[in-house]
Short mmCIF file of C-alpha atoms and ligand atoms in Angstrom, two decimals:
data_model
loop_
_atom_site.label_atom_id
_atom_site.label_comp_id
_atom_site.label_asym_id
_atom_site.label_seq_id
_atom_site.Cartn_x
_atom_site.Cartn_y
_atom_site.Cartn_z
CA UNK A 17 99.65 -116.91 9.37
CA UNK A 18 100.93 -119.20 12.67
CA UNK A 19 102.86 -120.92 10.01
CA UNK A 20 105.33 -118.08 9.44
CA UNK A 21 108.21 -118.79 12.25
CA UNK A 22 111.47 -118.34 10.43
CA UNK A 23 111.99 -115.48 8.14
CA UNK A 24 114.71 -114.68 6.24
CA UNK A 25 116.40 -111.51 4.96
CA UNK A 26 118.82 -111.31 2.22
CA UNK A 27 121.00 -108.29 2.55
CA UNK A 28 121.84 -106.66 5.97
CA UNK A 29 122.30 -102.71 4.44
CA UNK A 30 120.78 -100.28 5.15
CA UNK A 31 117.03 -101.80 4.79
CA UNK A 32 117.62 -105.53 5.85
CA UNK A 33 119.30 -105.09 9.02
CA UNK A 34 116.31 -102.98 10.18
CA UNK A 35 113.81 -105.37 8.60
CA UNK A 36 115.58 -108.26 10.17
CA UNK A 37 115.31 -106.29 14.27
CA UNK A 38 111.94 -105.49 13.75
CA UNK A 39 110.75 -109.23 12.45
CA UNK A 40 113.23 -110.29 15.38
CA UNK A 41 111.57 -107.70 17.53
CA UNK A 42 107.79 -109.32 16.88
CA UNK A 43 108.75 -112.88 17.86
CA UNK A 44 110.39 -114.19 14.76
CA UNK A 45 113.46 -116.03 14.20
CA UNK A 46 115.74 -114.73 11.56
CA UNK A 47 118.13 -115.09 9.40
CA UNK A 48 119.84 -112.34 8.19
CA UNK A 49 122.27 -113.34 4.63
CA UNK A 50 124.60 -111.44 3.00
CA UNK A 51 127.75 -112.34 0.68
CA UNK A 52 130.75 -111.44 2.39
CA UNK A 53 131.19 -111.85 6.57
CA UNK A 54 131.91 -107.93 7.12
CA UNK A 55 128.46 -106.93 5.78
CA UNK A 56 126.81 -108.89 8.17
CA UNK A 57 128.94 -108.10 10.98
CA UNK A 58 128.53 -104.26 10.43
CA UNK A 59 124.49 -105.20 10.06
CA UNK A 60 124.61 -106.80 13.43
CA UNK A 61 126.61 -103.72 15.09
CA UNK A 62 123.88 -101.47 13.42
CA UNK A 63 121.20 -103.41 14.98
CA UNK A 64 122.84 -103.44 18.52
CA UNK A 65 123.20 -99.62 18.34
CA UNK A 66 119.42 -99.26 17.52
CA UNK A 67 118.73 -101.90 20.20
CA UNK A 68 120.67 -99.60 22.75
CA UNK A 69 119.06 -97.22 21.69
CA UNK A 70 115.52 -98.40 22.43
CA UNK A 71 116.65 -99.63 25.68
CA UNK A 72 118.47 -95.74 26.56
CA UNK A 73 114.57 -94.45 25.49
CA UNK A 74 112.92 -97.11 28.21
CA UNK A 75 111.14 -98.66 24.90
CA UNK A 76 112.90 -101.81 25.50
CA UNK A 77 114.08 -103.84 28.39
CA UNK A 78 118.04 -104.90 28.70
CA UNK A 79 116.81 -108.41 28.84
CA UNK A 80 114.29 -108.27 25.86
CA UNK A 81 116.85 -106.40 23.30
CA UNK A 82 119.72 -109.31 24.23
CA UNK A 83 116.67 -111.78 23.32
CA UNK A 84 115.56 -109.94 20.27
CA UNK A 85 119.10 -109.86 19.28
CA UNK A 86 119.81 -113.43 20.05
CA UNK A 87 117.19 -114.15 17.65
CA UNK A 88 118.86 -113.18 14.19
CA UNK A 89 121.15 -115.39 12.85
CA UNK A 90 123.72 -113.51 10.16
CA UNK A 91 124.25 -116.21 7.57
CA UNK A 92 126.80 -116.36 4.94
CA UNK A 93 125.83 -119.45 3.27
CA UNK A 94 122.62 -119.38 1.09
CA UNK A 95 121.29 -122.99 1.30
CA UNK A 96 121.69 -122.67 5.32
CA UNK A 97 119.76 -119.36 5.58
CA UNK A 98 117.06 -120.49 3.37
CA UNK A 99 116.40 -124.17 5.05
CA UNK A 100 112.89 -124.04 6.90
CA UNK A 101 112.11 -120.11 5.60
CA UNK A 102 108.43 -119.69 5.42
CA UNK A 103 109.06 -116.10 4.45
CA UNK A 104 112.38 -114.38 2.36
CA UNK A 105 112.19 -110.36 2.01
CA UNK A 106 115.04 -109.48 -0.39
CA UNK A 107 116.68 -106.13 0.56
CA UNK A 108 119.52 -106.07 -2.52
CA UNK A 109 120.50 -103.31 -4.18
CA UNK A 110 118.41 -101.76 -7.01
CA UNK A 111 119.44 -103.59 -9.78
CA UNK A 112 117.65 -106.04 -12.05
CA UNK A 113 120.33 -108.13 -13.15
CA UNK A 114 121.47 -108.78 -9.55
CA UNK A 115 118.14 -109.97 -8.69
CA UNK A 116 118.09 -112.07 -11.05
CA UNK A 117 120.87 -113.36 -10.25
CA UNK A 118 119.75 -113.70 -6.77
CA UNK A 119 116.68 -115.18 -7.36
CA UNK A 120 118.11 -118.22 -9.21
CA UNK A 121 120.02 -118.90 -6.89
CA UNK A 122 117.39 -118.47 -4.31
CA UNK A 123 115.05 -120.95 -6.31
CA UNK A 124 117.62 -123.62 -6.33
CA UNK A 125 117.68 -123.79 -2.64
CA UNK A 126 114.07 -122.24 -1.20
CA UNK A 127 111.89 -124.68 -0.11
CA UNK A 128 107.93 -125.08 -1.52
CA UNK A 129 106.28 -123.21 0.97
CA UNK A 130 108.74 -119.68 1.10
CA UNK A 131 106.89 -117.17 0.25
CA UNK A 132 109.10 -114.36 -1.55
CA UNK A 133 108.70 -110.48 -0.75
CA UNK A 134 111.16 -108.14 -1.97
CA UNK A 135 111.82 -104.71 -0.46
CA UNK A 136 112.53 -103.30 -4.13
CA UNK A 137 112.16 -99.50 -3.70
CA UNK A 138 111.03 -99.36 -7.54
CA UNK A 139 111.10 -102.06 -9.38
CA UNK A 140 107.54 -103.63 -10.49
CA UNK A 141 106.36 -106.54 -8.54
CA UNK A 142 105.12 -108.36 -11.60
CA UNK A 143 109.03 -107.86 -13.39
CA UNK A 144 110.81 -109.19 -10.72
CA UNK A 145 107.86 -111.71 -9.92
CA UNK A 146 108.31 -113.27 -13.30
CA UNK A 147 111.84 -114.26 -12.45
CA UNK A 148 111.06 -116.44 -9.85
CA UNK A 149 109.90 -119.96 -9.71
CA UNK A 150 106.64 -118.88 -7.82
CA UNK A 151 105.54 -115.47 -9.25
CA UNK A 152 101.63 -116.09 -7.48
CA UNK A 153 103.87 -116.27 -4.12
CA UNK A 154 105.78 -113.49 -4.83
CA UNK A 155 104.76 -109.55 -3.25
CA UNK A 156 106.04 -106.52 -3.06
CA UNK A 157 107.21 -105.19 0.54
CA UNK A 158 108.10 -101.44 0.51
CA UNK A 159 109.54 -100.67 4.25
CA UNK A 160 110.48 -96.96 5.00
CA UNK A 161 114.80 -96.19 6.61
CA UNK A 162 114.56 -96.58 9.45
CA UNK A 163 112.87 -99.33 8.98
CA UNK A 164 112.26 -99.33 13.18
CA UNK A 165 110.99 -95.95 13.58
CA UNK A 166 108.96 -95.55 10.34
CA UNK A 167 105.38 -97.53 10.59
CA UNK A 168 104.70 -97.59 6.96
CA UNK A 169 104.75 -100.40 4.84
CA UNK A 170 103.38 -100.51 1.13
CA UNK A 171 102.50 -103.81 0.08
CA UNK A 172 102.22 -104.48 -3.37
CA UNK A 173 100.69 -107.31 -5.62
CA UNK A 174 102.36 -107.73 -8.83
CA UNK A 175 100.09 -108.85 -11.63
CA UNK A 176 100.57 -112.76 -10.86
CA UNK A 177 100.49 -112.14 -7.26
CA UNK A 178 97.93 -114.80 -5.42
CA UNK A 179 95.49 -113.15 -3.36
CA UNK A 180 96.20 -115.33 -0.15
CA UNK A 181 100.06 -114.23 -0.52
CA UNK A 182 98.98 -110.73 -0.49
CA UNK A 183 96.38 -111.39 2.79
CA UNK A 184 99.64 -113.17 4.15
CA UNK A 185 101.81 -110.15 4.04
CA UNK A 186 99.30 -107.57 5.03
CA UNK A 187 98.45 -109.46 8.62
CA UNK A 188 102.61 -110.09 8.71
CA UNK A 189 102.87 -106.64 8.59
CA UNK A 190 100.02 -105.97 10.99
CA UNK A 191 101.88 -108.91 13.41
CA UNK A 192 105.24 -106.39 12.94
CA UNK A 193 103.03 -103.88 14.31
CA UNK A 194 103.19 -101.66 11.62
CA UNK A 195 100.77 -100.26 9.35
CA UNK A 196 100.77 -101.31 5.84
CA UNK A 197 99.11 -99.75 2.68
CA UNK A 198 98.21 -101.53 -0.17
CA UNK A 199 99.48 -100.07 -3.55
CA UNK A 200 96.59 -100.98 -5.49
CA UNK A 201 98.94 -100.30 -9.10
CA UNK A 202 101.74 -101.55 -9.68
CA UNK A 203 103.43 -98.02 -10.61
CA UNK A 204 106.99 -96.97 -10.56
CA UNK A 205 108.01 -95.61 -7.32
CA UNK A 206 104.69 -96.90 -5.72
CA UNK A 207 102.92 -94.16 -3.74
CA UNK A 208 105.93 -92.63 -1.33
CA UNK A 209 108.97 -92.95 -3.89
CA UNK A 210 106.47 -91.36 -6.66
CA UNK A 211 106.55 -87.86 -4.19
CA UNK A 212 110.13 -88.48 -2.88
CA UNK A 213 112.80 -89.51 -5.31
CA UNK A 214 111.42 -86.21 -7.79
CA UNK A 215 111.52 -84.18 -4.72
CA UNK A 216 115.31 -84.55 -4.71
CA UNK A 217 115.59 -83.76 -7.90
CA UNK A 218 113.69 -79.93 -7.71
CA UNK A 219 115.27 -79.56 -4.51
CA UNK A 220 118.62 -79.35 -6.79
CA UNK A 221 117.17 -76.98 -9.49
CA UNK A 222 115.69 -74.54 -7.01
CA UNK A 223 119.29 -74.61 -5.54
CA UNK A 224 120.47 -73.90 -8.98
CA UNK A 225 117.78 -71.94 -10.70
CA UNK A 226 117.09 -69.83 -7.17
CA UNK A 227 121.09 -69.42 -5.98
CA UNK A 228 119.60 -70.48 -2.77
CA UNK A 229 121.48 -72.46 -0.03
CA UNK A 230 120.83 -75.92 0.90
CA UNK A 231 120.32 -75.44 4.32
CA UNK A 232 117.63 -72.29 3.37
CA UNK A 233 115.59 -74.89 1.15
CA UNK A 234 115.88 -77.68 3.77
CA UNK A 235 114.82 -75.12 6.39
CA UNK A 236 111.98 -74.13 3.90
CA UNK A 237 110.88 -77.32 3.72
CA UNK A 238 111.24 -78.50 6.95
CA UNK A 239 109.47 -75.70 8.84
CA UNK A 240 106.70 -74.58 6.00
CA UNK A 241 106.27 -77.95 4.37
CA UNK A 242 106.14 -79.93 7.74
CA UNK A 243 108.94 -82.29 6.67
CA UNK A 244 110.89 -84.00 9.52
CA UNK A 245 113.99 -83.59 7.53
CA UNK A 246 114.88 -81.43 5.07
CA UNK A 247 115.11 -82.78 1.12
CA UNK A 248 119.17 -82.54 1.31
CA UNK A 249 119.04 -84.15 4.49
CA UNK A 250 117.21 -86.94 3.67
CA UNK A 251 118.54 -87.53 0.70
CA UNK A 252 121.99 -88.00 2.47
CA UNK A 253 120.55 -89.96 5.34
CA UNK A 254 118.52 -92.51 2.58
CA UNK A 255 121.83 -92.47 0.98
CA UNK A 256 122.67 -91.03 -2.70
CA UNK A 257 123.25 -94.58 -4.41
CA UNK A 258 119.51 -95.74 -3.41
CA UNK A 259 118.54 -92.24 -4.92
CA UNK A 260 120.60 -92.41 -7.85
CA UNK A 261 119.29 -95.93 -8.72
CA UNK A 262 116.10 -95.38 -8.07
CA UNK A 263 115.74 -92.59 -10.45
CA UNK A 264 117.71 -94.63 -13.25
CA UNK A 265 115.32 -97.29 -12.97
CA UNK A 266 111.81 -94.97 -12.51
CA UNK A 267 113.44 -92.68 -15.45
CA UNK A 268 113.44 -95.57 -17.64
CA UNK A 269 110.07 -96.95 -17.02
CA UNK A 270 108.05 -93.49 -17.00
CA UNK A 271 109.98 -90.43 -18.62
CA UNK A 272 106.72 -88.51 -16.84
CA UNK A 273 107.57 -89.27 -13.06
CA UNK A 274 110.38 -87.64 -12.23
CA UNK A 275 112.73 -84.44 -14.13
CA UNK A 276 116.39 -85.99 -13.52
CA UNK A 277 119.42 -83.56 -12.36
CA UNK A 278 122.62 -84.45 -13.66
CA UNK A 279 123.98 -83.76 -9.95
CA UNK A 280 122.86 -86.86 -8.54
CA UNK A 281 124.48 -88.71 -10.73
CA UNK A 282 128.16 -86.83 -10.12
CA UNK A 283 127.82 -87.08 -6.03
CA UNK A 284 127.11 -91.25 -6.93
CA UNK A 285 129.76 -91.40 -8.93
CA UNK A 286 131.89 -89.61 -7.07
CA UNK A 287 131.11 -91.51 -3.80
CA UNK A 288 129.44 -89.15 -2.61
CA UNK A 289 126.72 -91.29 -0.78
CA UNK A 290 125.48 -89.30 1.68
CA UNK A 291 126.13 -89.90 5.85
CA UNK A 292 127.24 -93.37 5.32
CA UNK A 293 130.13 -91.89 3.20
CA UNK A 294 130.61 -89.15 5.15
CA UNK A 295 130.20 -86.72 2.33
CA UNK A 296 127.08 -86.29 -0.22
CA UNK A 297 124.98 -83.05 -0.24
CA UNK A 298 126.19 -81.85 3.01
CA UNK A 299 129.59 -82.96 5.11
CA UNK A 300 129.05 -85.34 8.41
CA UNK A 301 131.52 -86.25 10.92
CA UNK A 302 130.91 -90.17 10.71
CA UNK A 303 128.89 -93.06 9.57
CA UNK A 304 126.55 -92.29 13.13
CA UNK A 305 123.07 -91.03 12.98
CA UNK A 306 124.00 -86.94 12.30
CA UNK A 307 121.35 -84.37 12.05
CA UNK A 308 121.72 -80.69 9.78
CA UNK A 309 120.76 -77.40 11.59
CA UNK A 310 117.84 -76.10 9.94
CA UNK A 311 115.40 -72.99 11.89
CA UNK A 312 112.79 -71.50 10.94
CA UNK A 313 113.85 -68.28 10.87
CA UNK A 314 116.20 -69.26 7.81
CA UNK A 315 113.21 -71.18 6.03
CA UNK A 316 111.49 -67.85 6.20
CA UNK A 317 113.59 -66.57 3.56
CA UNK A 318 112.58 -68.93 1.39
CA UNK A 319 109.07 -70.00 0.04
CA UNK A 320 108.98 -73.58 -1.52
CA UNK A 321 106.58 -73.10 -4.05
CA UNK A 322 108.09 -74.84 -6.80
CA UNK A 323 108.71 -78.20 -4.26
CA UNK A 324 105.73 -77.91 -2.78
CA UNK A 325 104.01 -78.06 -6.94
CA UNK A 326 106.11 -81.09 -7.85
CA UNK A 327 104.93 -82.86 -4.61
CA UNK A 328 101.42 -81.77 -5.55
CA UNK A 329 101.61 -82.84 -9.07
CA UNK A 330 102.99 -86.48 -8.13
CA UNK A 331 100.51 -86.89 -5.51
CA UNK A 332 97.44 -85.76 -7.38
CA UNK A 333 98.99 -88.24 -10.05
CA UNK A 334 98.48 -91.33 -7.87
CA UNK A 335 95.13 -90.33 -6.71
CA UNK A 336 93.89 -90.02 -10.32
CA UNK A 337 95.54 -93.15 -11.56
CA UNK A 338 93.81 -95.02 -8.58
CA UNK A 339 97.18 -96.33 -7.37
CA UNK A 340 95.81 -94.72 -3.57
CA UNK A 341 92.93 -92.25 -2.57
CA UNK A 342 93.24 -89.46 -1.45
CA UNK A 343 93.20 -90.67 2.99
CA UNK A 344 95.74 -93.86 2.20
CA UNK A 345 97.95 -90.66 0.54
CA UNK A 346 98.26 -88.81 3.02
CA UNK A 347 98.65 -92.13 5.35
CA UNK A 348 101.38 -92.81 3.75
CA UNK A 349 103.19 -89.54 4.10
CA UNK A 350 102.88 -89.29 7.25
CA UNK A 351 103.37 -92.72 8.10
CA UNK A 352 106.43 -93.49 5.67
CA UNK A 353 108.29 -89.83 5.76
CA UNK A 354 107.05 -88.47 9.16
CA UNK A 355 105.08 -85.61 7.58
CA UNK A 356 103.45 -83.55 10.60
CA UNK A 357 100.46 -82.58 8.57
CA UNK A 358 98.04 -83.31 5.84
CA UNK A 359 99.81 -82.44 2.76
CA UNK A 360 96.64 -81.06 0.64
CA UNK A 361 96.12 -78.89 3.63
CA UNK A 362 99.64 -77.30 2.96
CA UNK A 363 99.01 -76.81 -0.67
CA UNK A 364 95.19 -75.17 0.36
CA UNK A 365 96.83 -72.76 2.62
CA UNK A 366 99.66 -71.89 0.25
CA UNK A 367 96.78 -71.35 -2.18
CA UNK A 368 95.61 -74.27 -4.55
CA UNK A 369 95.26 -71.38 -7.71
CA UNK A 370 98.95 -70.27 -6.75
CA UNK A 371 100.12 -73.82 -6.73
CA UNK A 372 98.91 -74.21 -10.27
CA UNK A 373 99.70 -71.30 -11.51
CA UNK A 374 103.24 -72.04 -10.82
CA UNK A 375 103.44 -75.57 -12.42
CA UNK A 376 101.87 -73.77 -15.53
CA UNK A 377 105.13 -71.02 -15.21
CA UNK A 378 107.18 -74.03 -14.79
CA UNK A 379 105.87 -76.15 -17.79
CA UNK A 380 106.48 -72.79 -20.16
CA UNK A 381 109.85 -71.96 -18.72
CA UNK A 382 111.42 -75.85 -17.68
CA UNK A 383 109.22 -78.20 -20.06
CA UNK A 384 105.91 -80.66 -19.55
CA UNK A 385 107.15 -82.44 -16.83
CA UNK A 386 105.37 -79.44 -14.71
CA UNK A 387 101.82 -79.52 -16.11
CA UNK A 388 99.35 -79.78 -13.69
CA UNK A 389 97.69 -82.59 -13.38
CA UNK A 390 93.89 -83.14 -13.84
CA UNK A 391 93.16 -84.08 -10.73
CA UNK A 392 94.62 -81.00 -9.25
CA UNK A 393 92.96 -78.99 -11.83
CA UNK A 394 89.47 -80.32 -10.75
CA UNK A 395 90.15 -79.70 -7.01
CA UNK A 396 90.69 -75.77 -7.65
CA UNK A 397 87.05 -76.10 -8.91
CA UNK A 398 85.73 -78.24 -5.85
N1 3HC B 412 116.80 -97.15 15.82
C1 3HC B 412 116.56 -96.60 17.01
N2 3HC B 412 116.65 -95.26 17.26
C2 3HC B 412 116.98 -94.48 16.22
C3 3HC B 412 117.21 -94.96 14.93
C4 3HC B 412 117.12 -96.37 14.74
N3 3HC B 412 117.35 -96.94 13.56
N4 3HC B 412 117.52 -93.93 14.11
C5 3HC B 412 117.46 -92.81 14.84
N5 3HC B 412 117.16 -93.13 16.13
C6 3HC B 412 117.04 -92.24 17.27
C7 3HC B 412 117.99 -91.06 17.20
O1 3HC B 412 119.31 -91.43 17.52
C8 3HC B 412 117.38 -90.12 18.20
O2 3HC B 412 117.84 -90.45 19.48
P1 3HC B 412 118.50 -89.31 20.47
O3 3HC B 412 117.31 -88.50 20.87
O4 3HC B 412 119.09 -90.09 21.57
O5 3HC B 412 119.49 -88.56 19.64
C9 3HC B 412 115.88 -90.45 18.10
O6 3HC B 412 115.76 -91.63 17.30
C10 3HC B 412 115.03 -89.37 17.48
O7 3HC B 412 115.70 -88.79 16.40
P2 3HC B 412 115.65 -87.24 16.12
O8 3HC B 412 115.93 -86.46 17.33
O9 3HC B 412 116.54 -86.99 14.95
O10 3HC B 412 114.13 -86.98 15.88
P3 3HC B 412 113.05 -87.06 14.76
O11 3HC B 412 111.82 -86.79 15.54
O12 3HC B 412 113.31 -86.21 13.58
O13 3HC B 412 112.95 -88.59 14.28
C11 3HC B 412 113.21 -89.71 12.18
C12 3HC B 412 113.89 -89.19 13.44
C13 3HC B 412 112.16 -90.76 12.58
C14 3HC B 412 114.26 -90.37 11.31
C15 3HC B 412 112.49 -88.52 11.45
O14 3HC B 412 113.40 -87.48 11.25
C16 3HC B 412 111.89 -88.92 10.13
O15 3HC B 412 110.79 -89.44 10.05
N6 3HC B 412 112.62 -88.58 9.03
C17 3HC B 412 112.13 -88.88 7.67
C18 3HC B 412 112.49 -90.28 7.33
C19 3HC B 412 111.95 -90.69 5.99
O16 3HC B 412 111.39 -89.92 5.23
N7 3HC B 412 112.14 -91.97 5.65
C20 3HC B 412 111.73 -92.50 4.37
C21 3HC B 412 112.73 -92.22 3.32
S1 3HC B 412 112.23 -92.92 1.77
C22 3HC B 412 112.56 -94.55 1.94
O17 3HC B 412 113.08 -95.02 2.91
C23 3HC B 412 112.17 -95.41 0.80
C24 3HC B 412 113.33 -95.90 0.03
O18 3HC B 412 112.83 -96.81 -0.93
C25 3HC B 412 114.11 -94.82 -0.70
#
């Protein structure tokens, strides 16, 4: 592990500008590449403002975020960004052709000893891993926006994936001083995304099927569910292309995981992204970190039943297709969304016969996608 010095990102969104401060933030030296000179510079301003900010909250010193920064180095040319790299973490958008594209290029200039991570969202490991040069030294490296407040990172072994590169990026994760969670299958969505990206979608039908307002359900779900944000919220704040392309590619590797609404396509193609566009489920005033007023008197209105069974369902999906147990689950809630409390114990005090009883209303009314799972089933018997 003393071996890894330089790192280097590839992409400075939304993802790999926070990657990059937080590997520049445990010691490393970095080099943050992206394709066109206005990228990077608005990665680097997005890194000083976080910076700032950790130095206006006392976590940081003046002196150690101007050292922290001084140690990223935005890039524009590949071959220079990749020269010495003992570790790349792609942060690209979700899309397999342009990683493909990226990763030939990558292999033409990488030298023998980078080992490759990607921060795909939901792409498998062993897919992407195959179009490399070194699919053994190739893992999966889910971080959670932002990636400097959320501790969570899934780590995930594609099929070819060496078990020394998958020890390497567990104690690099550990030297980040995060916690990381190994996704023992490689599944679409991996263990968060699996609960998440569907989550979006039901928030949208119970708007639709319930005539209930956004800020009721985020409320809702916020205060009753134990949610930091609301689903609209954070839909917006992860931004409505990451969700949109997410749930193309999940859709079209599992038609079981998640129940697409036709509304997340129309805000992407509308450019509707979300607070980086200014517009997406809700209005914001500018690109800046912008929270929605939710209370819980207005989530009282509303009872979350049906989100609270589709989070259920998913969850008690990865525990019974030994992608996570039951504890690393509800690590990784809590750890990669900010959940403030066990989310089985939510479902027990709603009422585990109530939950199912719903998803079996559902799956009459709406279609399969809402039978309960076994392992649910089985736990109303425990
Ligand atoms: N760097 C430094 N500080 C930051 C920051 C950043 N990147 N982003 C926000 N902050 C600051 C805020 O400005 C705020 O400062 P202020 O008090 O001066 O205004 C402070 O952090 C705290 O923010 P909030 O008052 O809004 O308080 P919260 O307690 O709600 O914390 C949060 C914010 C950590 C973002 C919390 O709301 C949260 O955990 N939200 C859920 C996030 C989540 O679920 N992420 C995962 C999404 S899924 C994903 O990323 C996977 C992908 O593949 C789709």
């Amino acid at each position: 592990m003393s071996s890894i010095n330089k790192i280097v990102i590839l992409g400075s969104g939304l993802m790999g500008h926070g990657i990059a401060q937080i590997s520049a933030m445990a010691g490393y030296r970095v080099a943050l590449r992206d394709v066109e000179k206005s990228y990077l510079d608005k990665g680097m301003d997005r890194i000083k403002w976080s910076l700032d900010k950790l130095v206006e909250k006392q976590k940081l010193t003046q002196i150690d975020a101007d050292r922290i920064y001084g140690r990223i180095d935005p890039v524009l040319d590949l071959r220079d960004a990749l020269f010495d790299a003992d570790l790349l973490i792609e942060a690209v958008p979700e899309d397999m052709n342009l990683k493909r594209k990226v990763y030939e290029e990558v292999d033409k200039y990488a030298d023998s000893k980078t080992i490759y991570a990607s921060n795909t969202s939901t792409l498998p490991i062993t897919e992407i891993g195959a179009l490399t040069s070194r699919p053994e030294h190739f893992v999966g490296l889910h971080f959670f926006n932002p990636p400097q407040l959320m501790q969570l990172v899934e780590v995930i072994p594609g099929q070819a994936t060496s078990q020394s590169t998958t020890d390497l990026a567990i104690n690099f994760i550990q030297k980040l001083g995060k916690q990381p969670i190994l996704c023992h299958k490689d599944v679409v969505g991996f263990i968060v995304n699996r609960i998440f990206i569907p989550l979006v979608h039901e928030a949208v039908y119970s708007q639709e099927r319930n005539g209930i307002s956004m800020t009721r359900i985020d409320s809702a779900v916020k205060f009753k569910l134990l949610f930091p944000m609301g689903i609209f919220e954070l839909a917006d704040y992860t931004g409505l292309d990451v969700i949109y392309k997410a749930t193309v590619e999940m859709h079209s590797r599992d038609k079981t995981v998640i129940n697409p609404h036709h509304k997340i396509k129309q805000l992407f193609d509308e450019g509707k992204l979300g607070q980086k566009s200014g517009r997406g489920f809700y209005d914001y005033r500018g690109e800046n970190y912008e929270r929605i007023k939710l209370s819980p008197e207005e989530g009282d209105k509303y009872d979350p039943i049906n989100l609270l069974s589709v989070a259920a369902n998913n969850a008690s999906w990865l525990i019974s297709n030994n992608v996570c147990d039951r504890v690393n689950l509800e690590r990784a809630l809590k750890l990669g969304m900010g959940l403030k409390g066990d989310l089985f114990l939510t479902i027990e005090k709603v009422g585990i016969n109530k939950v199912i009883q719903n998803l079996y209303q559902m799956a009459d009314k709406f279609g399969s996608f809402y039978k309960p799972n076994e392992y649910l089933l089985n736990y109303a018997t425990k």
